[in-house]
């Protein structure tokens, strides 16, 4: 009789143990993040932003700085890169903002990193239509538990196909962790992009050197502000029409000459001054003089500004050196003969 009761008891015990045992999925975490077709929970597009986000534009359209930041450190680095390059910038933000409580944030970060290992990427509210206009994309993030912050992982995962063929430069901030693991994550997330070997990591001990460290890094990877194109000779050339004759002048590449050229065409009367030593007129407003070099000994054909009065003076004769004169151009060849006549003359000034 005891044996009959013992058999059902053993069977119930076996069922209980089986129900409480961990599965293989709970024990094994893959080392390389999986990439399901859809972000978020892997089976829906519901978390995708409805409209792409426009970066804040800079003057240099060759580069884009993407960053995500919780404490503000990565944002500081991103803004410094943007300032040094004068380029576009865009913050990548999570769908749900991170907790202000540090321990709660750490717990969420652990959960999201574990979810990414299983192919489930947390939702972000930032997206880009394309990256076609950029030569180089900077990607910045804090490092959590040795990994790239989950928000940026999601963004790269979502935009992997749009980043194909693009050069990507990684920068990160951390309390002391290295950047190599997150660089490998970037390579896995964007396998068809070129992840540059030269990365930038700023830790709590080196953040104070941010400006110089960034400048050195940008030089290493060949990123720089776009310099204005050197003007060709024609863009610094001016035509002066006197009656039926047109003479030319080659202008200096300085602020005053550029200012004058920007106002052309214009018709002015050149007043005779000091017995045809100079032909003068008064630009209104006065020409820009910031950064120009003062002082010259004018020769026939020199076009100058007399700083105390603000007048333009074209010299028809040699004159003594003066620190109050700024040379802004010279009449080509023997063209000064057309102006070296008594009395006032009317002329038309045009860019060539």
One Martini backbone bead per residue (centre of mass of N, CA, C, O) as a GRO file, in nm:
protein
  352
    1UNK     BB    1   0.055   0.063  -0.019
    2UNK     BB    2   0.304   0.261  -0.008
    3UNK     BB    3   0.387   0.233  -0.309
    4UNK     BB    4   0.139   0.368  -0.436
    5UNK     BB    5   0.195   0.659  -0.302
    6UNK     BB    6   0.496   0.705  -0.408
    7UNK     BB    7   0.466   0.740  -0.714
    8UNK     BB    8   0.302   1.011  -0.734
    9UNK     BB    9   0.508   1.178  -0.569
   10UNK     BB   10   0.750   1.153  -0.769
   11UNK     BB   11   0.607   1.280  -1.015
   12UNK     BB   12   0.555   1.565  -0.890
   13UNK     BB   13   0.852   1.632  -0.832
   14UNK     BB   14   0.951   1.624  -1.127
   15UNK     BB   15   0.769   1.854  -1.235
   16UNK     BB   16   0.878   2.079  -1.050
   17UNK     BB   17   1.178   2.075  -1.145
   18UNK     BB   18   1.127   2.131  -1.444
   19UNK     BB   19   0.984   2.415  -1.415
   20UNK     BB   20   1.257   2.551  -1.261
   21UNK     BB   21   1.438   2.526  -1.495
   22UNK     BB   22   1.671   2.648  -1.694
   23UNK     BB   23   1.734   2.755  -1.994
   24UNK     BB   24   1.958   2.797  -2.248
   25UNK     BB   25   1.888   3.100  -2.304
   26UNK     BB   26   1.961   3.197  -2.009
   27UNK     BB   27   2.275   3.101  -2.025
   28UNK     BB   28   2.310   3.204  -2.327
   29UNK     BB   29   2.521   3.465  -2.458
   30UNK     BB   30   2.589   3.628  -2.724
   31UNK     BB   31   2.868   3.804  -2.852
   32UNK     BB   32   2.707   3.874  -3.112
   33UNK     BB   33   2.499   4.078  -3.239
   34UNK     BB   34   2.199   4.069  -3.354
   35UNK     BB   35   2.006   4.129  -3.682
   36UNK     BB   36   1.716   4.207  -3.724
   37UNK     BB   37   1.500   4.350  -3.936
   38UNK     BB   38   1.380   4.486  -3.681
   39UNK     BB   39   1.347   4.699  -3.448
   40UNK     BB   40   1.337   4.645  -3.118
   41UNK     BB   41   1.139   4.353  -3.096
   42UNK     BB   42   1.168   4.231  -3.411
   43UNK     BB   43   0.831   4.280  -3.522
   44UNK     BB   44   0.840   4.609  -3.555
   45UNK     BB   45   0.774   4.968  -3.660
   46UNK     BB   46   0.650   5.143  -3.421
   47UNK     BB   47   0.937   5.287  -3.316
   48UNK     BB   48   0.956   5.457  -3.547
   49UNK     BB   49   0.996   5.743  -3.673
   50UNK     BB   50   0.798   5.947  -3.864
   51UNK     BB   51   1.033   6.163  -3.889
   52UNK     BB   52   1.299   6.294  -3.991
   53UNK     BB   53   1.602   6.438  -3.883
   54UNK     BB   54   1.749   6.751  -3.864
   55UNK     BB   55   2.029   6.887  -3.869
   56UNK     BB   56   2.249   7.110  -3.754
   57UNK     BB   57   2.385   7.350  -3.929
   58UNK     BB   58   2.678   7.429  -4.102
   59UNK     BB   59   2.936   7.547  -4.308
   60UNK     BB   60   3.027   7.235  -4.315
   61UNK     BB   61   2.898   6.974  -4.531
   62UNK     BB   62   3.103   6.714  -4.492
   63UNK     BB   63   3.007   6.692  -4.187
   64UNK     BB   64   2.892   6.466  -3.916
   65UNK     BB   65   2.755   6.484  -3.584
   66UNK     BB   66   2.699   6.212  -3.375
   67UNK     BB   67   2.506   6.193  -3.062
   68UNK     BB   68   2.511   6.062  -2.724
   69UNK     BB   69   2.374   6.178  -2.399
   70UNK     BB   70   2.348   6.205  -2.040
   71UNK     BB   71   2.561   6.392  -1.869
   72UNK     BB   72   2.729   6.578  -2.116
   73UNK     BB   73   3.014   6.492  -2.212
   74UNK     BB   74   2.963   6.408  -2.509
   75UNK     BB   75   2.841   6.678  -2.591
   76UNK     BB   76   3.095   6.847  -2.553
   77UNK     BB   77   3.262   6.702  -2.766
   78UNK     BB   78   3.073   6.742  -3.007
   79UNK     BB   79   3.078   7.057  -3.000
   80UNK     BB   80   3.382   7.083  -3.048
   81UNK     BB   81   3.389   6.952  -3.322
   82UNK     BB   82   3.188   7.143  -3.453
   83UNK     BB   83   3.356   7.403  -3.404
   84UNK     BB   84   3.624   7.312  -3.554
   85UNK     BB   85   3.443   7.245  -3.836
   86UNK     BB   86   3.167   7.370  -3.898
   87UNK     BB   87   2.927   7.152  -3.863
   88UNK     BB   88   2.713   6.913  -3.843
   89UNK     BB   89   2.441   6.823  -3.601
   90UNK     BB   90   2.322   6.527  -3.397
   91UNK     BB   91   2.094   6.404  -3.172
   92UNK     BB   92   2.059   6.094  -3.008
   93UNK     BB   93   1.743   5.970  -2.895
   94UNK     BB   94   1.546   5.828  -2.686
   95UNK     BB   95   1.226   5.749  -2.645
   96UNK     BB   96   1.319   5.710  -2.344
   97UNK     BB   97   1.431   5.864  -2.098
   98UNK     BB   98   1.665   5.868  -1.878
   99UNK     BB   99   1.735   5.831  -1.571
  100UNK     BB  100   1.846   6.025  -1.305
  101UNK     BB  101   1.898   5.781  -1.160
  102UNK     BB  102   2.179   5.600  -1.154
  103UNK     BB  103   2.089   5.311  -1.077
  104UNK     BB  104   1.854   5.297  -1.276
  105UNK     BB  105   2.028   5.335  -1.527
  106UNK     BB  106   2.206   5.085  -1.491
  107UNK     BB  107   1.981   4.878  -1.504
  108UNK     BB  108   1.883   4.956  -1.787
  109UNK     BB  109   2.148   4.915  -1.936
  110UNK     BB  110   2.174   4.614  -1.878
  111UNK     BB  111   1.908   4.530  -2.012
  112UNK     BB  112   1.969   4.646  -2.298
  113UNK     BB  113   2.231   4.494  -2.353
  114UNK     BB  114   2.103   4.215  -2.330
  115UNK     BB  115   1.890   4.255  -2.554
  116UNK     BB  116   2.094   4.299  -2.785
  117UNK     BB  117   2.220   4.015  -2.766
  118UNK     BB  118   1.914   3.913  -2.865
  119UNK     BB  119   1.817   4.146  -3.091
  120UNK     BB  120   1.703   4.387  -2.897
  121UNK     BB  121   1.623   4.717  -2.970
  122UNK     BB  122   1.593   5.013  -2.862
  123UNK     BB  123   1.417   5.290  -2.886
  124UNK     BB  124   1.425   5.568  -3.117
  125UNK     BB  125   1.362   5.925  -3.221
  126UNK     BB  126   1.598   5.909  -3.432
  127UNK     BB  127   1.647   6.014  -3.778
  128UNK     BB  128   1.760   5.950  -4.122
  129UNK     BB  129   1.739   5.971  -4.455
  130UNK     BB  130   2.053   6.052  -4.516
  131UNK     BB  131   2.435   6.055  -4.607
  132UNK     BB  132   2.532   6.161  -4.893
  133UNK     BB  133   2.681   6.454  -4.820
  134UNK     BB  134   2.895   6.285  -4.654
  135UNK     BB  135   3.233   6.203  -4.590
  136UNK     BB  136   3.193   6.220  -4.265
  137UNK     BB  137   3.108   6.031  -3.965
  138UNK     BB  138   3.038   6.110  -3.641
  139UNK     BB  139   3.054   5.890  -3.345
  140UNK     BB  140   2.898   5.941  -3.022
  141UNK     BB  141   2.963   5.803  -2.682
  142UNK     BB  142   2.907   5.629  -2.415
  143UNK     BB  143   3.043   5.395  -2.183
  144UNK     BB  144   2.887   5.074  -2.104
  145UNK     BB  145   3.031   4.811  -1.990
  146UNK     BB  146   3.226   4.848  -2.260
  147UNK     BB  147   2.990   4.972  -2.425
  148UNK     BB  148   2.784   5.100  -2.633
  149UNK     BB  149   2.541   5.290  -2.622
  150UNK     BB  150   2.223   5.191  -2.690
  151UNK     BB  151   2.122   5.427  -2.863
  152UNK     BB  152   2.349   5.403  -3.082
  153UNK     BB  153   2.306   5.114  -3.159
  154UNK     BB  154   2.022   5.155  -3.273
  155UNK     BB  155   2.088   5.363  -3.487
  156UNK     BB  156   2.290   5.191  -3.649
  157UNK     BB  157   2.099   4.959  -3.702
  158UNK     BB  158   1.878   5.131  -3.856
  159UNK     BB  159   2.130   5.270  -4.058
  160UNK     BB  160   2.318   5.070  -4.205
  161UNK     BB  161   2.239   5.100  -4.510
  162UNK     BB  162   2.287   5.420  -4.520
  163UNK     BB  163   2.611   5.370  -4.432
  164UNK     BB  164   2.713   5.265  -4.679
  165UNK     BB  165   3.050   5.360  -4.750
  166UNK     BB  166   3.102   5.509  -4.496
  167UNK     BB  167   3.280   5.717  -4.295
  168UNK     BB  168   3.379   5.638  -3.951
  169UNK     BB  169   3.411   5.827  -3.644
  170UNK     BB  170   3.513   5.754  -3.319
  171UNK     BB  171   3.369   5.870  -3.002
  172UNK     BB  172   3.439   5.881  -2.639
  173UNK     BB  173   3.316   5.829  -2.303
  174UNK     BB  174   3.471   5.765  -1.973
  175UNK     BB  175   3.584   5.654  -1.662
  176UNK     BB  176   3.800   5.397  -1.797
  177UNK     BB  177   3.720   5.267  -2.038
  178UNK     BB  178   3.751   5.134  -2.333
  179UNK     BB  179   3.696   5.132  -2.707
  180UNK     BB  180   3.728   4.855  -2.857
  181UNK     BB  181   3.452   4.713  -2.817
  182UNK     BB  182   3.280   4.937  -2.955
  183UNK     BB  183   3.420   4.915  -3.230
  184UNK     BB  184   3.323   4.626  -3.286
  185UNK     BB  185   3.025   4.698  -3.277
  186UNK     BB  186   3.028   4.892  -3.517
  187UNK     BB  187   3.120   4.678  -3.725
  188UNK     BB  188   2.866   4.496  -3.683
  189UNK     BB  189   2.644   4.718  -3.743
  190UNK     BB  190   2.854   4.835  -3.993
  191UNK     BB  191   2.989   4.632  -4.227
  192UNK     BB  192   2.978   4.859  -4.489
  193UNK     BB  193   3.166   5.035  -4.333
  194UNK     BB  194   3.424   5.275  -4.245
  195UNK     BB  195   3.614   5.218  -3.970
  196UNK     BB  196   3.822   5.396  -3.808
  197UNK     BB  197   4.112   5.349  -3.628
  198UNK     BB  198   4.089   5.640  -3.534
  199UNK     BB  199   4.026   5.717  -3.208
  200UNK     BB  200   3.829   5.880  -2.937
  201UNK     BB  201   3.922   5.906  -2.586
  202UNK     BB  202   3.751   6.036  -2.293
  203UNK     BB  203   3.822   6.076  -1.973
  204UNK     BB  204   3.810   6.204  -1.662
  205UNK     BB  205   4.132   6.278  -1.689
  206UNK     BB  206   4.104   6.411  -2.013
  207UNK     BB  207   3.872   6.630  -2.049
  208UNK     BB  208   4.048   6.894  -2.005
  209UNK     BB  209   4.194   6.818  -2.306
  210UNK     BB  210   3.988   6.831  -2.539
  211UNK     BB  211   4.072   7.046  -2.749
  212UNK     BB  212   4.359   6.928  -2.821
  213UNK     BB  213   4.275   6.634  -2.877
  214UNK     BB  214   4.086   6.697  -3.112
  215UNK     BB  215   4.280   6.844  -3.299
  216UNK     BB  216   4.474   6.605  -3.334
  217UNK     BB  217   4.267   6.401  -3.442
  218UNK     BB  218   4.169   6.558  -3.692
  219UNK     BB  219   4.447   6.559  -3.824
  220UNK     BB  220   4.484   6.249  -3.848
  221UNK     BB  221   4.200   6.223  -4.032
  222UNK     BB  222   4.166   6.489  -4.219
  223UNK     BB  223   4.001   6.708  -4.060
  224UNK     BB  224   3.854   7.021  -4.179
  225UNK     BB  225   3.810   7.324  -4.254
  226UNK     BB  226   3.681   7.518  -4.491
  227UNK     BB  227   3.836   7.696  -4.722
  228UNK     BB  228   3.849   7.952  -4.898
  229UNK     BB  229   3.877   8.021  -5.204
  230UNK     BB  230   4.108   8.116  -5.415
  231UNK     BB  231   4.119   8.377  -5.590
  232UNK     BB  232   4.115   8.480  -5.888
  233UNK     BB  233   4.223   8.728  -6.086
  234UNK     BB  234   3.940   8.829  -6.191
  235UNK     BB  235   3.812   8.877  -5.897
  236UNK     BB  236   4.056   9.120  -5.869
  237UNK     BB  237   3.917   9.286  -6.102
  238UNK     BB  238   3.901   9.619  -6.252
  239UNK     BB  239   3.692   9.844  -6.424
  240UNK     BB  240   3.766  10.162  -6.600
  241UNK     BB  241   3.553  10.409  -6.726
  242UNK     BB  242   3.659  10.665  -6.970
  243UNK     BB  243   3.439  10.722  -7.162
  244UNK     BB  244   3.579  10.524  -7.437
  245UNK     BB  245   3.764  10.412  -7.201
  246UNK     BB  246   3.923  10.104  -7.078
  247UNK     BB  247   4.051  10.015  -6.771
  248UNK     BB  248   4.267   9.839  -6.543
  249UNK     BB  249   4.263   9.664  -6.215
  250UNK     BB  250   4.453   9.530  -5.949
  251UNK     BB  251   4.361   9.384  -5.658
  252UNK     BB  252   4.369   9.334  -5.342
  253UNK     BB  253   4.363   9.086  -5.072
  254UNK     BB  254   4.143   9.275  -4.901
  255UNK     BB  255   3.890   9.422  -4.734
  256UNK     BB  256   3.866   9.685  -4.901
  257UNK     BB  257   3.866   9.563  -5.186
  258UNK     BB  258   3.627   9.372  -5.144
  259UNK     BB  259   3.424   9.588  -5.074
  260UNK     BB  260   3.435   9.740  -5.339
  261UNK     BB  261   3.362   9.501  -5.530
  262UNK     BB  262   3.077   9.446  -5.392
  263UNK     BB  263   2.959   9.742  -5.511
  264UNK     BB  264   2.961   9.659  -5.789
  265UNK     BB  265   2.850   9.883  -5.975
  266UNK     BB  266   2.975  10.230  -6.034
  267UNK     BB  267   2.922  10.586  -6.032
  268UNK     BB  268   3.179  10.842  -6.038
  269UNK     BB  269   3.352  11.122  -5.904
  270UNK     BB  270   3.673  11.244  -5.970
  271UNK     BB  271   3.862  11.440  -5.777
  272UNK     BB  272   4.077  11.684  -5.787
  273UNK     BB  273   4.411  11.666  -5.626
  274UNK     BB  274   4.683  11.837  -5.605
  275UNK     BB  275   4.744  11.881  -5.906
  276UNK     BB  276   4.700  11.575  -6.004
  277UNK     BB  277   4.795  11.365  -5.787
  278UNK     BB  278   4.485  11.309  -5.736
  279UNK     BB  279   4.198  11.086  -5.734
  280UNK     BB  280   3.882  11.139  -5.565
  281UNK     BB  281   3.663  10.960  -5.327
  282UNK     BB  282   3.359  10.888  -5.120
  283UNK     BB  283   3.268  10.629  -4.967
  284UNK     BB  284   2.921  10.503  -4.904
  285UNK     BB  285   3.041  10.371  -4.696
  286UNK     BB  286   3.310  10.304  -4.561
  287UNK     BB  287   3.563  10.103  -4.590
  288UNK     BB  288   3.691   9.816  -4.500
  289UNK     BB  289   3.981   9.781  -4.246
  290UNK     BB  290   4.005   9.509  -4.131
  291UNK     BB  291   4.341   9.386  -4.133
  292UNK     BB  292   4.493   9.594  -4.269
  293UNK     BB  293   4.774   9.740  -4.426
  294UNK     BB  294   4.960  10.005  -4.329
  295UNK     BB  295   5.144  10.170  -4.553
  296UNK     BB  296   5.282  10.385  -4.814
  297UNK     BB  297   5.448  10.457  -5.140
  298UNK     BB  298   5.320  10.612  -5.384
  299UNK     BB  299   5.240  10.539  -5.721
  300UNK     BB  300   5.153  10.541  -6.026
  301UNK     BB  301   4.826  10.370  -5.993
  302UNK     BB  302   4.757  10.381  -5.710
  303UNK     BB  303   4.521  10.238  -5.484
  304UNK     BB  304   4.369  10.413  -5.207
  305UNK     BB  305   4.345  10.478  -4.850
  306UNK     BB  306   4.253  10.750  -4.644
  307UNK     BB  307   4.193  10.703  -4.323
  308UNK     BB  308   4.105  10.977  -4.185
  309UNK     BB  309   3.877  11.024  -4.433
  310UNK     BB  310   3.793  10.764  -4.629
  311UNK     BB  311   3.927  10.796  -4.900
  312UNK     BB  312   3.974  10.753  -5.235
  313UNK     BB  313   4.305  10.715  -5.400
  314UNK     BB  314   4.444  10.806  -5.715
  315UNK     BB  315   4.762  10.798  -5.833
  316UNK     BB  316   4.955  11.014  -6.070
  317UNK     BB  317   5.185  11.043  -5.857
  318UNK     BB  318   5.429  11.070  -5.666
  319UNK     BB  319   5.469  10.990  -5.307
  320UNK     BB  320   5.495  10.995  -4.991
  321UNK     BB  321   5.519  10.830  -4.718
  322UNK     BB  322   5.230  10.667  -4.542
  323UNK     BB  323   5.049  10.543  -4.261
  324UNK     BB  324   4.751  10.642  -4.384
  325UNK     BB  325   4.792  10.435  -4.612
  326UNK     BB  326   4.602  10.206  -4.827
  327UNK     BB  327   4.657   9.945  -5.032
  328UNK     BB  328   4.414   9.813  -5.299
  329UNK     BB  329   4.573   9.886  -5.576
  330UNK     BB  330   4.642   9.869  -5.948
  331UNK     BB  331   4.703  10.003  -6.245
  332UNK     BB  332   4.736   9.886  -6.545
  333UNK     BB  333   4.999   9.974  -6.688
  334UNK     BB  334   4.915  10.289  -6.865
  335UNK     BB  335   4.618  10.370  -6.752
  336UNK     BB  336   4.670  10.640  -6.587
  337UNK     BB  337   4.649  10.840  -6.830
  338UNK     BB  338   4.331  10.864  -6.823
  339UNK     BB  339   4.354  11.029  -6.528
  340UNK     BB  340   4.594  11.235  -6.614
  341UNK     BB  341   4.395  11.497  -6.569
  342UNK     BB  342   4.242  11.777  -6.549
  343UNK     BB  343   4.019  11.759  -6.322
  344UNK     BB  344   3.720  11.628  -6.322
  345UNK     BB  345   3.590  11.280  -6.337
  346UNK     BB  346   3.396  11.040  -6.496
  347UNK     BB  347   3.319  10.704  -6.376
  348UNK     BB  348   3.322  10.343  -6.423
  349UNK     BB  349   3.276  10.069  -6.201
  350UNK     BB  350   3.391   9.725  -6.251
  351UNK     BB  351   3.380   9.399  -6.275
  352UNK     BB  352   3.575   9.129  -6.438
   0.00000   0.00000   0.00000
